[in-house]
GROMACS .gro file of C-alpha atoms in nm:
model
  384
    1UNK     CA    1   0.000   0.000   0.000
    2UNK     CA    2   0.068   0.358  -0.034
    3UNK     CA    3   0.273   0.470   0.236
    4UNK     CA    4   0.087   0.803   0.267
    5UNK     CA    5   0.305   1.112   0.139
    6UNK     CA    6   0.017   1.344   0.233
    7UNK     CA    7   0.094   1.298   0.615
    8UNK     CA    8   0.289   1.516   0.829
    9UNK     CA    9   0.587   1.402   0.969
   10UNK     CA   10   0.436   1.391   1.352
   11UNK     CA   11   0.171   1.160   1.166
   12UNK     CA   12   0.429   0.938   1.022
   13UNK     CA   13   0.598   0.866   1.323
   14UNK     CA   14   0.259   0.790   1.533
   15UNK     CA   15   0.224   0.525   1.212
   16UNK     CA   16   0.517   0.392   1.266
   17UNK     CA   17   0.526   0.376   1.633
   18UNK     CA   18   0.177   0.240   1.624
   19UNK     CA   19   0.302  -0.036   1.343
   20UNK     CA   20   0.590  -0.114   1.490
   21UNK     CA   21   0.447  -0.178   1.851
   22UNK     CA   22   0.140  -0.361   1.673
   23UNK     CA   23   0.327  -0.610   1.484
   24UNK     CA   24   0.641  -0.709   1.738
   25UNK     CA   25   0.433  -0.673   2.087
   26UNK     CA   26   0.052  -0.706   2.037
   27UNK     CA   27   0.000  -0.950   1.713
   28UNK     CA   28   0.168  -1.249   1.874
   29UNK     CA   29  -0.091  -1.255   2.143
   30UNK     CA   30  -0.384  -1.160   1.973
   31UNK     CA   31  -0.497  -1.503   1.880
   32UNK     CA   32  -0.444  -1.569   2.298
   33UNK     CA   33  -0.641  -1.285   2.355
   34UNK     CA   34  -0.911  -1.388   2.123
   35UNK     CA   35  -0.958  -1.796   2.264
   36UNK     CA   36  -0.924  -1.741   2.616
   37UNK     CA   37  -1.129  -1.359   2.604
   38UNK     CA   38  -0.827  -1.175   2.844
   39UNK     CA   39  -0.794  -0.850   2.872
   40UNK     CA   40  -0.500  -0.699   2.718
   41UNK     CA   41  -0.372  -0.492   3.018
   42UNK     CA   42   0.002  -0.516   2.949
   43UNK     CA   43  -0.092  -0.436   2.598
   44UNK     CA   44  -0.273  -0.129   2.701
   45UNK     CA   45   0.025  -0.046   2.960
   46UNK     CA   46   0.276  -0.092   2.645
   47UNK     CA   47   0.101   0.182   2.460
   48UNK     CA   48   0.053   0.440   2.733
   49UNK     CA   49   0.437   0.370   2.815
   50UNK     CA   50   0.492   0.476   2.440
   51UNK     CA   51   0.274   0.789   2.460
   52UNK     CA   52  -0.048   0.666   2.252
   53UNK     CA   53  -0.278   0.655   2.479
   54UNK     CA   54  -0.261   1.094   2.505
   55UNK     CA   55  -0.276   1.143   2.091
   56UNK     CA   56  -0.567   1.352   2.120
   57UNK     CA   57  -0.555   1.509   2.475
   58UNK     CA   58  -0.391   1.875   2.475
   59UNK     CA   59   0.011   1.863   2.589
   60UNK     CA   60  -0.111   2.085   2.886
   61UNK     CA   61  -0.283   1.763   3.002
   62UNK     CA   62  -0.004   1.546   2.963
   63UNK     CA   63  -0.085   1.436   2.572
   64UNK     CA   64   0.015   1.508   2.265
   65UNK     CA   65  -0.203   1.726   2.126
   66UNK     CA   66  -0.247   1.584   1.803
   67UNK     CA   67  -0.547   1.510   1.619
   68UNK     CA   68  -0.848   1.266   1.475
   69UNK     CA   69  -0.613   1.163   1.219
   70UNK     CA   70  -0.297   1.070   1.402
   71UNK     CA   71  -0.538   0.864   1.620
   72UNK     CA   72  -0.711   0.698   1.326
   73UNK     CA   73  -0.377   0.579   1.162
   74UNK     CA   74  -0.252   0.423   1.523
   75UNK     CA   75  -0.610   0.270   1.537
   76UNK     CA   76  -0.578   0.099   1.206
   77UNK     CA   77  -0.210  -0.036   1.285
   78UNK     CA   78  -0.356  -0.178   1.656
   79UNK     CA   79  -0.639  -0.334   1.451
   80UNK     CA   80  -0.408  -0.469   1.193
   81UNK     CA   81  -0.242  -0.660   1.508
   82UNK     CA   82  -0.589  -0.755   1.738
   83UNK     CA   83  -0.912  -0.547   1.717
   84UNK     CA   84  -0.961  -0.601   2.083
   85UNK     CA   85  -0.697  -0.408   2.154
   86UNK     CA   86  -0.788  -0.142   1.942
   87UNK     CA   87  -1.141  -0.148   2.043
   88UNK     CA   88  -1.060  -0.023   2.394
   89UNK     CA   89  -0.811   0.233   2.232
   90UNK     CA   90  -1.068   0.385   2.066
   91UNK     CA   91  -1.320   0.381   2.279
   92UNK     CA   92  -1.078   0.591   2.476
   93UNK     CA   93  -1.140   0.851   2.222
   94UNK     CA   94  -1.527   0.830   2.214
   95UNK     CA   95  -1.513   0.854   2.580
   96UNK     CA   96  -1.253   1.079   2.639
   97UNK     CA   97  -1.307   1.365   2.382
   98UNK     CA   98  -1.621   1.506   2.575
   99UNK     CA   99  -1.431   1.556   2.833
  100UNK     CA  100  -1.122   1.761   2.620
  101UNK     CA  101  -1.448   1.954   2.444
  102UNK     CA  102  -1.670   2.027   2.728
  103UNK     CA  103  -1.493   1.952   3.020
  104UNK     CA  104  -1.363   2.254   3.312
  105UNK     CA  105  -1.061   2.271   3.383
  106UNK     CA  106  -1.082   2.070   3.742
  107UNK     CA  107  -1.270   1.811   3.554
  108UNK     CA  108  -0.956   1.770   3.285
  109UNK     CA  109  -0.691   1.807   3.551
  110UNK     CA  110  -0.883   1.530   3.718
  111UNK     CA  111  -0.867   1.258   3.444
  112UNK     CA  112  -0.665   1.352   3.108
  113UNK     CA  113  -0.331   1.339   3.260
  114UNK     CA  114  -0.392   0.995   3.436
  115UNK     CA  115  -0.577   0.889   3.070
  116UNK     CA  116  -0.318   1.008   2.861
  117UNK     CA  117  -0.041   0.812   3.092
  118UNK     CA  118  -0.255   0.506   3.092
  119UNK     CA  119  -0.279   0.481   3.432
  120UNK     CA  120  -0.653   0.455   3.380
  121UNK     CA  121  -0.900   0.405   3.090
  122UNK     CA  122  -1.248   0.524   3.035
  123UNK     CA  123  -1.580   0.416   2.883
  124UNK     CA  124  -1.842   0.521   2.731
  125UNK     CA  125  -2.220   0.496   2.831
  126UNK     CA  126  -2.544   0.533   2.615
  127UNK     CA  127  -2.695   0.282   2.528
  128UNK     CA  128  -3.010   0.065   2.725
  129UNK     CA  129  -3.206  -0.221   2.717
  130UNK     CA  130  -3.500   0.008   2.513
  131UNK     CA  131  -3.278   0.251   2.378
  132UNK     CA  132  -3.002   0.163   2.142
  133UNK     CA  133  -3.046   0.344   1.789
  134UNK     CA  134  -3.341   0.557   1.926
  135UNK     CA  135  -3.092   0.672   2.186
  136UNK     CA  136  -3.319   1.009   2.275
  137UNK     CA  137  -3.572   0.744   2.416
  138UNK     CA  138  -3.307   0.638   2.702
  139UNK     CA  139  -3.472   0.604   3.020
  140UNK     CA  140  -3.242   0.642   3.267
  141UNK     CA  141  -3.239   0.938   3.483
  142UNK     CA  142  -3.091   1.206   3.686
  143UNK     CA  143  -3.246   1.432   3.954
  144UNK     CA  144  -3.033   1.708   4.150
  145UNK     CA  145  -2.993   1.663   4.549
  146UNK     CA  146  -2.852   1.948   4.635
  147UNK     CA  147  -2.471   1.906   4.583
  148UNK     CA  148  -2.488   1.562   4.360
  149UNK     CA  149  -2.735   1.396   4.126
  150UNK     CA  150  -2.897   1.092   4.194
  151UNK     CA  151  -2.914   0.868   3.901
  152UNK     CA  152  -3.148   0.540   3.832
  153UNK     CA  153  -3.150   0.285   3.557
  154UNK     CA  154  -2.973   0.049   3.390
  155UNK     CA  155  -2.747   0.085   3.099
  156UNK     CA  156  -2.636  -0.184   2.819
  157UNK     CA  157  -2.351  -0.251   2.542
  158UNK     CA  158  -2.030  -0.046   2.762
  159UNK     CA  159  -1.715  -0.151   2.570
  160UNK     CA  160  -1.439  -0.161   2.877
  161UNK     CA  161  -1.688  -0.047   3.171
  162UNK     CA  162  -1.591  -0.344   3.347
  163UNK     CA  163  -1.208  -0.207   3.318
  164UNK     CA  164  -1.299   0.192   3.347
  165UNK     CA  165  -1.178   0.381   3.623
  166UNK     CA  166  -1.408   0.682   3.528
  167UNK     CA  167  -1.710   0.651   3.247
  168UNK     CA  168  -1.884   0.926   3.011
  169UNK     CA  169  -2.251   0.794   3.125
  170UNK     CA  170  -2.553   0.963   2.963
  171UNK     CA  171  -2.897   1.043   3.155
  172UNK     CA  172  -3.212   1.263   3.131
  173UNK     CA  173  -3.302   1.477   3.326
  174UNK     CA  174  -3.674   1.514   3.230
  175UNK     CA  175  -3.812   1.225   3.038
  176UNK     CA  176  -4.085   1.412   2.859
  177UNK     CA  177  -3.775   1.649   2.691
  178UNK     CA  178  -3.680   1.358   2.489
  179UNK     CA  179  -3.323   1.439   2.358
  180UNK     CA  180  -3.333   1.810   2.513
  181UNK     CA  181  -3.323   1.667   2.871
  182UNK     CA  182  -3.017   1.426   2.776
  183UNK     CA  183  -2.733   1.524   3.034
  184UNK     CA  184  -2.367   1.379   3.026
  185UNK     CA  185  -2.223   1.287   3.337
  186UNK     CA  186  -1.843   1.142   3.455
  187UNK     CA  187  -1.964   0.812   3.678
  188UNK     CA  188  -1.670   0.651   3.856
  189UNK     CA  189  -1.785   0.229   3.967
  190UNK     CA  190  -1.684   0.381   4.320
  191UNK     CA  191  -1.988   0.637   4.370
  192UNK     CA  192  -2.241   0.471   4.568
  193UNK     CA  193  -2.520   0.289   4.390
  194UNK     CA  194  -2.323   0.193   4.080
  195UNK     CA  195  -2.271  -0.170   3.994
  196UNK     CA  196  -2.160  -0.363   3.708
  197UNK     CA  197  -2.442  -0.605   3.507
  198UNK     CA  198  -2.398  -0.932   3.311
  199UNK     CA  199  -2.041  -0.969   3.112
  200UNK     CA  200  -2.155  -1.027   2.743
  201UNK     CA  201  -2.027  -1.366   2.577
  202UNK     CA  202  -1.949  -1.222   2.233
  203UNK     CA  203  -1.874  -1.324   1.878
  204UNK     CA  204  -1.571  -1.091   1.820
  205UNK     CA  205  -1.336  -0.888   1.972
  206UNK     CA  206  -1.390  -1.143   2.292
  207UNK     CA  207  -1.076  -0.993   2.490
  208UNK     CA  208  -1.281  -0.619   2.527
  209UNK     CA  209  -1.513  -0.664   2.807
  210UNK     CA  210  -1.881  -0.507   2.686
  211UNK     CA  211  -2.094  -0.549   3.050
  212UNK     CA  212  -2.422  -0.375   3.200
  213UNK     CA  213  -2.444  -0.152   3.458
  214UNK     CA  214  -2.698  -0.114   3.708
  215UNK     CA  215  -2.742   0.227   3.847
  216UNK     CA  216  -2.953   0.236   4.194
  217UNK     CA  217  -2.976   0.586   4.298
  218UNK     CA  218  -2.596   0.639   4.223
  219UNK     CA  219  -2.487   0.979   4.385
  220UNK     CA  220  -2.270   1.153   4.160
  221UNK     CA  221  -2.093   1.472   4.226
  222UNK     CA  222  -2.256   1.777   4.068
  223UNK     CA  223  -1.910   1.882   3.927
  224UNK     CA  224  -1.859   1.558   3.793
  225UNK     CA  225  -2.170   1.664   3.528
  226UNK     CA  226  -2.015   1.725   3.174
  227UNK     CA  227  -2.164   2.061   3.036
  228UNK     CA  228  -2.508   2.191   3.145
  229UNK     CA  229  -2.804   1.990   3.184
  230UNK     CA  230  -2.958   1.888   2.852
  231UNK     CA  231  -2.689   1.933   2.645
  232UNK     CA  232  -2.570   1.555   2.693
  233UNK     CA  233  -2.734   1.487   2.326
  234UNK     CA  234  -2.488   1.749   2.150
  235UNK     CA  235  -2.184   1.601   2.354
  236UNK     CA  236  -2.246   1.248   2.222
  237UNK     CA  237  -2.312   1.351   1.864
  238UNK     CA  238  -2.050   1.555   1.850
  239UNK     CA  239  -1.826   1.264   2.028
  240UNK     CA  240  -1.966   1.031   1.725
  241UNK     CA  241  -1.877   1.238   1.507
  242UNK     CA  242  -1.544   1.214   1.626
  243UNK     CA  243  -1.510   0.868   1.702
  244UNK     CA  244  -1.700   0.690   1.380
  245UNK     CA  245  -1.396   0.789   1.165
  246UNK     CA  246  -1.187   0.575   1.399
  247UNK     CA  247  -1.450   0.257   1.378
  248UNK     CA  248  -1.337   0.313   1.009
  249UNK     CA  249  -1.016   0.307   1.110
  250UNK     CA  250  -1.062  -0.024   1.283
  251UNK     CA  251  -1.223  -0.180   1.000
  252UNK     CA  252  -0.920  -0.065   0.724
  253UNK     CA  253  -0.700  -0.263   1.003
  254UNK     CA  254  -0.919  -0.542   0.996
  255UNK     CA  255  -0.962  -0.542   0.621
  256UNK     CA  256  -0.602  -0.473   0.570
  257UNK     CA  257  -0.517  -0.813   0.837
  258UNK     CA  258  -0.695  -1.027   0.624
  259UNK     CA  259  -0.567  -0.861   0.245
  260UNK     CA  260  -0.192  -0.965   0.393
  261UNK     CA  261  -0.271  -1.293   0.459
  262UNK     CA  262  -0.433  -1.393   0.198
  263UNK     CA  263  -0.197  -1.242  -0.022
  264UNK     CA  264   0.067  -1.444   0.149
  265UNK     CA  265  -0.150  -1.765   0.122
  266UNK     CA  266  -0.211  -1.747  -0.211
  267UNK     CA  267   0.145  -1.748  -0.321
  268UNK     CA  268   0.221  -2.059  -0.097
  269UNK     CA  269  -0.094  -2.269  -0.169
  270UNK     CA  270  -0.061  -2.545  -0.429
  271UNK     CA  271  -0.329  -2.637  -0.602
  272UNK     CA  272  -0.405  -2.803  -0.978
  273UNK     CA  273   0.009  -2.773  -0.992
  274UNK     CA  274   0.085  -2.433  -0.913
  275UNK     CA  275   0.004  -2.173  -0.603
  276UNK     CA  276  -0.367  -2.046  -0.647
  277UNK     CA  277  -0.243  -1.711  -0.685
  278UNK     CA  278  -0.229  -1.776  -1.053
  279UNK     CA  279  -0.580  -1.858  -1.116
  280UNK     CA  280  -0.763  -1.525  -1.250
  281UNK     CA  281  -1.076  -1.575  -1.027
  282UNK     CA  282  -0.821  -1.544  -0.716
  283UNK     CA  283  -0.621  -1.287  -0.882
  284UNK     CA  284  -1.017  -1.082  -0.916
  285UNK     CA  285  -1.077  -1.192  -0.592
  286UNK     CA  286  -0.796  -0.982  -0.462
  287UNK     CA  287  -0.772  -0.728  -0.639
  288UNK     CA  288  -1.145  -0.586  -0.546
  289UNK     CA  289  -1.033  -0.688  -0.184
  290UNK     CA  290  -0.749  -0.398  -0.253
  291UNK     CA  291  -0.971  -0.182  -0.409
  292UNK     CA  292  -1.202  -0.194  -0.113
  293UNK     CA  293  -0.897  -0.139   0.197
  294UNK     CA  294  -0.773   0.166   0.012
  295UNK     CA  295  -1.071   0.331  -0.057
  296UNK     CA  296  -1.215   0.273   0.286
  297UNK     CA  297  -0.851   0.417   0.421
  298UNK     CA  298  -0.920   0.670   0.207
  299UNK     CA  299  -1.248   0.784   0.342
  300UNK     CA  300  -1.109   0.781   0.696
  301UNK     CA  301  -0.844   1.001   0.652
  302UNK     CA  302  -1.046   1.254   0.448
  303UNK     CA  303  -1.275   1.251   0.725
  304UNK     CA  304  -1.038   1.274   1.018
  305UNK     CA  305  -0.876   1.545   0.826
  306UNK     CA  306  -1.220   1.748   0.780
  307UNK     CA  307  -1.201   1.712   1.168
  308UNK     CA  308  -0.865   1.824   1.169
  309UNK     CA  309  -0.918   2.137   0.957
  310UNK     CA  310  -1.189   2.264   1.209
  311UNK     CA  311  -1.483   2.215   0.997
  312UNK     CA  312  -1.775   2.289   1.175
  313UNK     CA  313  -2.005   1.941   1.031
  314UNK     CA  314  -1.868   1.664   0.965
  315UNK     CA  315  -2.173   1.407   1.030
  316UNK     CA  316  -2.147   1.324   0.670
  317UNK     CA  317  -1.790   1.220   0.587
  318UNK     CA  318  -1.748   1.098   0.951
  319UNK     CA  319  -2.073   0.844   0.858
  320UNK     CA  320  -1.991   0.754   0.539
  321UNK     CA  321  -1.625   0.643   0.603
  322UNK     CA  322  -1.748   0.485   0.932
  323UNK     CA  323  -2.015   0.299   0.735
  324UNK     CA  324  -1.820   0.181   0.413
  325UNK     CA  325  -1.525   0.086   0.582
  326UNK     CA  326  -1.695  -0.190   0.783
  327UNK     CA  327  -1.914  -0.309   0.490
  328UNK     CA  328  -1.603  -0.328   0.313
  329UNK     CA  329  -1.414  -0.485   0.614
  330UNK     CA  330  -1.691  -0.752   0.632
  331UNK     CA  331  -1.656  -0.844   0.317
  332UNK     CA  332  -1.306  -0.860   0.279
  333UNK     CA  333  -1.315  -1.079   0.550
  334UNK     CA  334  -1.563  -1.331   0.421
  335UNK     CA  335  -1.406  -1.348   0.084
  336UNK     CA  336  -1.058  -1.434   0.311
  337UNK     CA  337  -1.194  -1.702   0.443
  338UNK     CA  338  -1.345  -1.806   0.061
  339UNK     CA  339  -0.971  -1.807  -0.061
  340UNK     CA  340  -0.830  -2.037   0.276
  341UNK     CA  341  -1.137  -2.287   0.159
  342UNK     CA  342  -1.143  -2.499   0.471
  343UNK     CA  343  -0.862  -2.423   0.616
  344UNK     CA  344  -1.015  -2.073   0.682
  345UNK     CA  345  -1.325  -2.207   0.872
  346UNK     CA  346  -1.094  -2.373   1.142
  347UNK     CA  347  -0.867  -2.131   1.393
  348UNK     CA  348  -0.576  -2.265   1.288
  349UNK     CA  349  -0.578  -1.941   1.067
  350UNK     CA  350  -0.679  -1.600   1.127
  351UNK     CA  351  -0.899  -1.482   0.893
  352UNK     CA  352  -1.203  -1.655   1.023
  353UNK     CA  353  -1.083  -1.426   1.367
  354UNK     CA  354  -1.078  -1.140   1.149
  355UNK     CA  355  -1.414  -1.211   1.004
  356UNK     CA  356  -1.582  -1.220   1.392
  357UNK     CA  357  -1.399  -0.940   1.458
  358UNK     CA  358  -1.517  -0.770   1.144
  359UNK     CA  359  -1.890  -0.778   1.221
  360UNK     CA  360  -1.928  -0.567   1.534
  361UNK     CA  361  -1.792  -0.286   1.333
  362UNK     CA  362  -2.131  -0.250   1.100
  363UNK     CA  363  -2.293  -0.246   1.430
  364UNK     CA  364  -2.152  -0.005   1.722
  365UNK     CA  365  -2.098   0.337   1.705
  366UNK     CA  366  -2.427   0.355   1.506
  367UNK     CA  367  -2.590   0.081   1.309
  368UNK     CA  368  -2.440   0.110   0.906
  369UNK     CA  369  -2.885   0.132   0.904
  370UNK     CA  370  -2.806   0.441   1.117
  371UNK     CA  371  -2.528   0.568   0.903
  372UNK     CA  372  -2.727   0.554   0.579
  373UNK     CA  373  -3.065   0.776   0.760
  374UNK     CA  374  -2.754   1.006   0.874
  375UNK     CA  375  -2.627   1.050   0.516
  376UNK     CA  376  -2.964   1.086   0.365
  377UNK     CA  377  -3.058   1.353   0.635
  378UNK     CA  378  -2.737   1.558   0.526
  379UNK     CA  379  -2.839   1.501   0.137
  380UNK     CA  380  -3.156   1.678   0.248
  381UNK     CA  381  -3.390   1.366   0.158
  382UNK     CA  382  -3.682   1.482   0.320
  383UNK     CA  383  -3.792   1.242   0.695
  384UNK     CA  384  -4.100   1.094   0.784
   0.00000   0.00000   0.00000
């Protein structure tokens, strides 16, 4: 692939770092991670040690102060290696980027530094048992005590909450407000009332804990709220916004995992006298594969870069890259397995890991059914 002339040189070396750390340190384990559903702690300590974990947290917080796209190309190289591992480091991102946009300053000084060391990690909370798409229709709520808010209700689908030492949770404040009384608040498991739910048994990326949480009137801090009440809604779309390129990102890993190894299997399989790479319908086969990784790299990197630039929407571009990368990762990930024939439906290869993996990435952050309403609504097709 094209190594990507158009990047800066702080870029670059994130790449490379990110490459480097993914393919020596992190790969070799990933198909451990993947049978036996571990976390990846010393993974996760490796790249806080290296600086990654900060990318997008200002320097005066301890990070680098770099931006969507420097995150997105460290995503795809972590994905390349294990998309559990990169799950949690991006969910990092959705979770801590409300708190670099609407955080105060004792809120940042609180959390960023220890996030962008990786002495901690964070989550990200919206979802509910009724309210996954429809996420305006959420149902669990906050009323102000005096000094702290009391929240109740239970909350579904929170990549790494099991693991977070602080979470960007999501309540409403008045019910009948629908979206307008969504507030954002920053839960740590140690406020009273909070509890963890069932651990999900999952398809794919089986070494990032996804887990309920049970709030029973959880007392958190007033000053731990994130913005003013009712303006949770804008924090988490503009968080999405944000953090869909970087699903992309996950997916062009993904996609890109399963290219190289079927690149490399075709030249060593023998079939019929000679390695299947010679036979045209493999040759197709591979080339679309190609066609799709680049283009969906593509896409995330014009996107990031849109976020980079300052532009003031970005729902579009961040959807559509978020949304044709994983289609594309999905089905460059079938057709892998297609080209390892049986071989590819037993784990003594990767690609059928890579196809698991693939999956959840048409699915979280915003169904690709999600994505497509979002891009029609910024064509201006007309809603019911």
């Amino acid at each position: 692939m094209h190594d990507g002339v158009w990047l800066r040189d702080d870029e670059r070396q994130v790449r490379d770092l990110a490459r480097a750390l993914a393919r020596e340190r992190i790969a070799p384990l990933a198909a451990h991670v993947d049978e036996t559903e571990a976390y990846p702690a010393e993974q996760l300590r490796l790249l806080g040690q290296q600086g990654l974990m900060g990318l997008y947290i200002p320097e005066a917080y301890g990070g680098a102060g770099l931006g969507a796209l420097a995150f997105c190309l460290a995503t795809e190289e972590l994905a390349w290696a294990c998309a559990s591992t990169a799950v949690i480091y991006l969910v990092q991102y959705a979770a801590g980027y409300p708190l670099v946009s609407h955080g105060t300053d004792d809120q940042k000084r609180r959390y960023l530094p220890r996030l962008a060391a990786g002495e901690i990690t964070t989550a990200l909370s919206i979802s509910e048992p009724g309210a996954g798409s429809d996420a305006a229709s959420m149902t669990t709520t906050a009323v102000r005590k005096g000094d702290h808010y009391v929240l109740n209700g239970t909350k579904m689908w929170v990549t790494n909450g099991s693991h977070a030492s602080v979470l960007t949770l999501f309540a409403t404040v008045d019910r009948g407000r629908g979206h307008k009384g969504v507030t954002a608040f920053l839960v740590e498991p140690t406020f009273p009332g909070f509890a963890f739910g069932k651990l999900e048994r999952k398809m794919g990326i089986r070494g990032s804990p996804t887990v309920a949480l049970h709030l029973g009137d959880c007392e958190v801090p007033v000053e731990n709220r994130l913005g003013g009440e009712g303006e949770g809604f804008r924090v988490a779309l503009g968080a999405l916004d944000r953090s869909r390129p970087a699903v992309g990102a996950q997916a062009v890993g993904i996609g890109q995992a399963a290219l190289d190894a079927c690149v490399a299997y075709a030249r060593e399989r023998q079939q019929f006298g000679q390695p299947i790479a010679a036979f045209q319908g493999i040759q197709f086969m591979l080339a679309d594969m190609a066609m799709q990784v680049h283009a969906s790299r593509l896409m995330v990197h014009h996107a990031a870069g849109l976020v980079d630039r300052g532009a003031t929407a970005t729902s579009l571009e961040s959807s559509m890259a978020k949304c044709f990368a994983s289609d594309a990762a999905m089905k460059v990930a079938t057709d892998a397995v297609q080209i390892f024939g049986g071989y590819g439906f037993t784990r003594e290869y990767p690609v059928e890991r890579f196809m698991r993996d693939a999956k959840i990435t048409q699915i979280y952050e915003g169904t690709n059914q999600i994505q497509r309403t979002v891009i029609a609504r910024e064509l201006g097709v007309p809603r019911r």
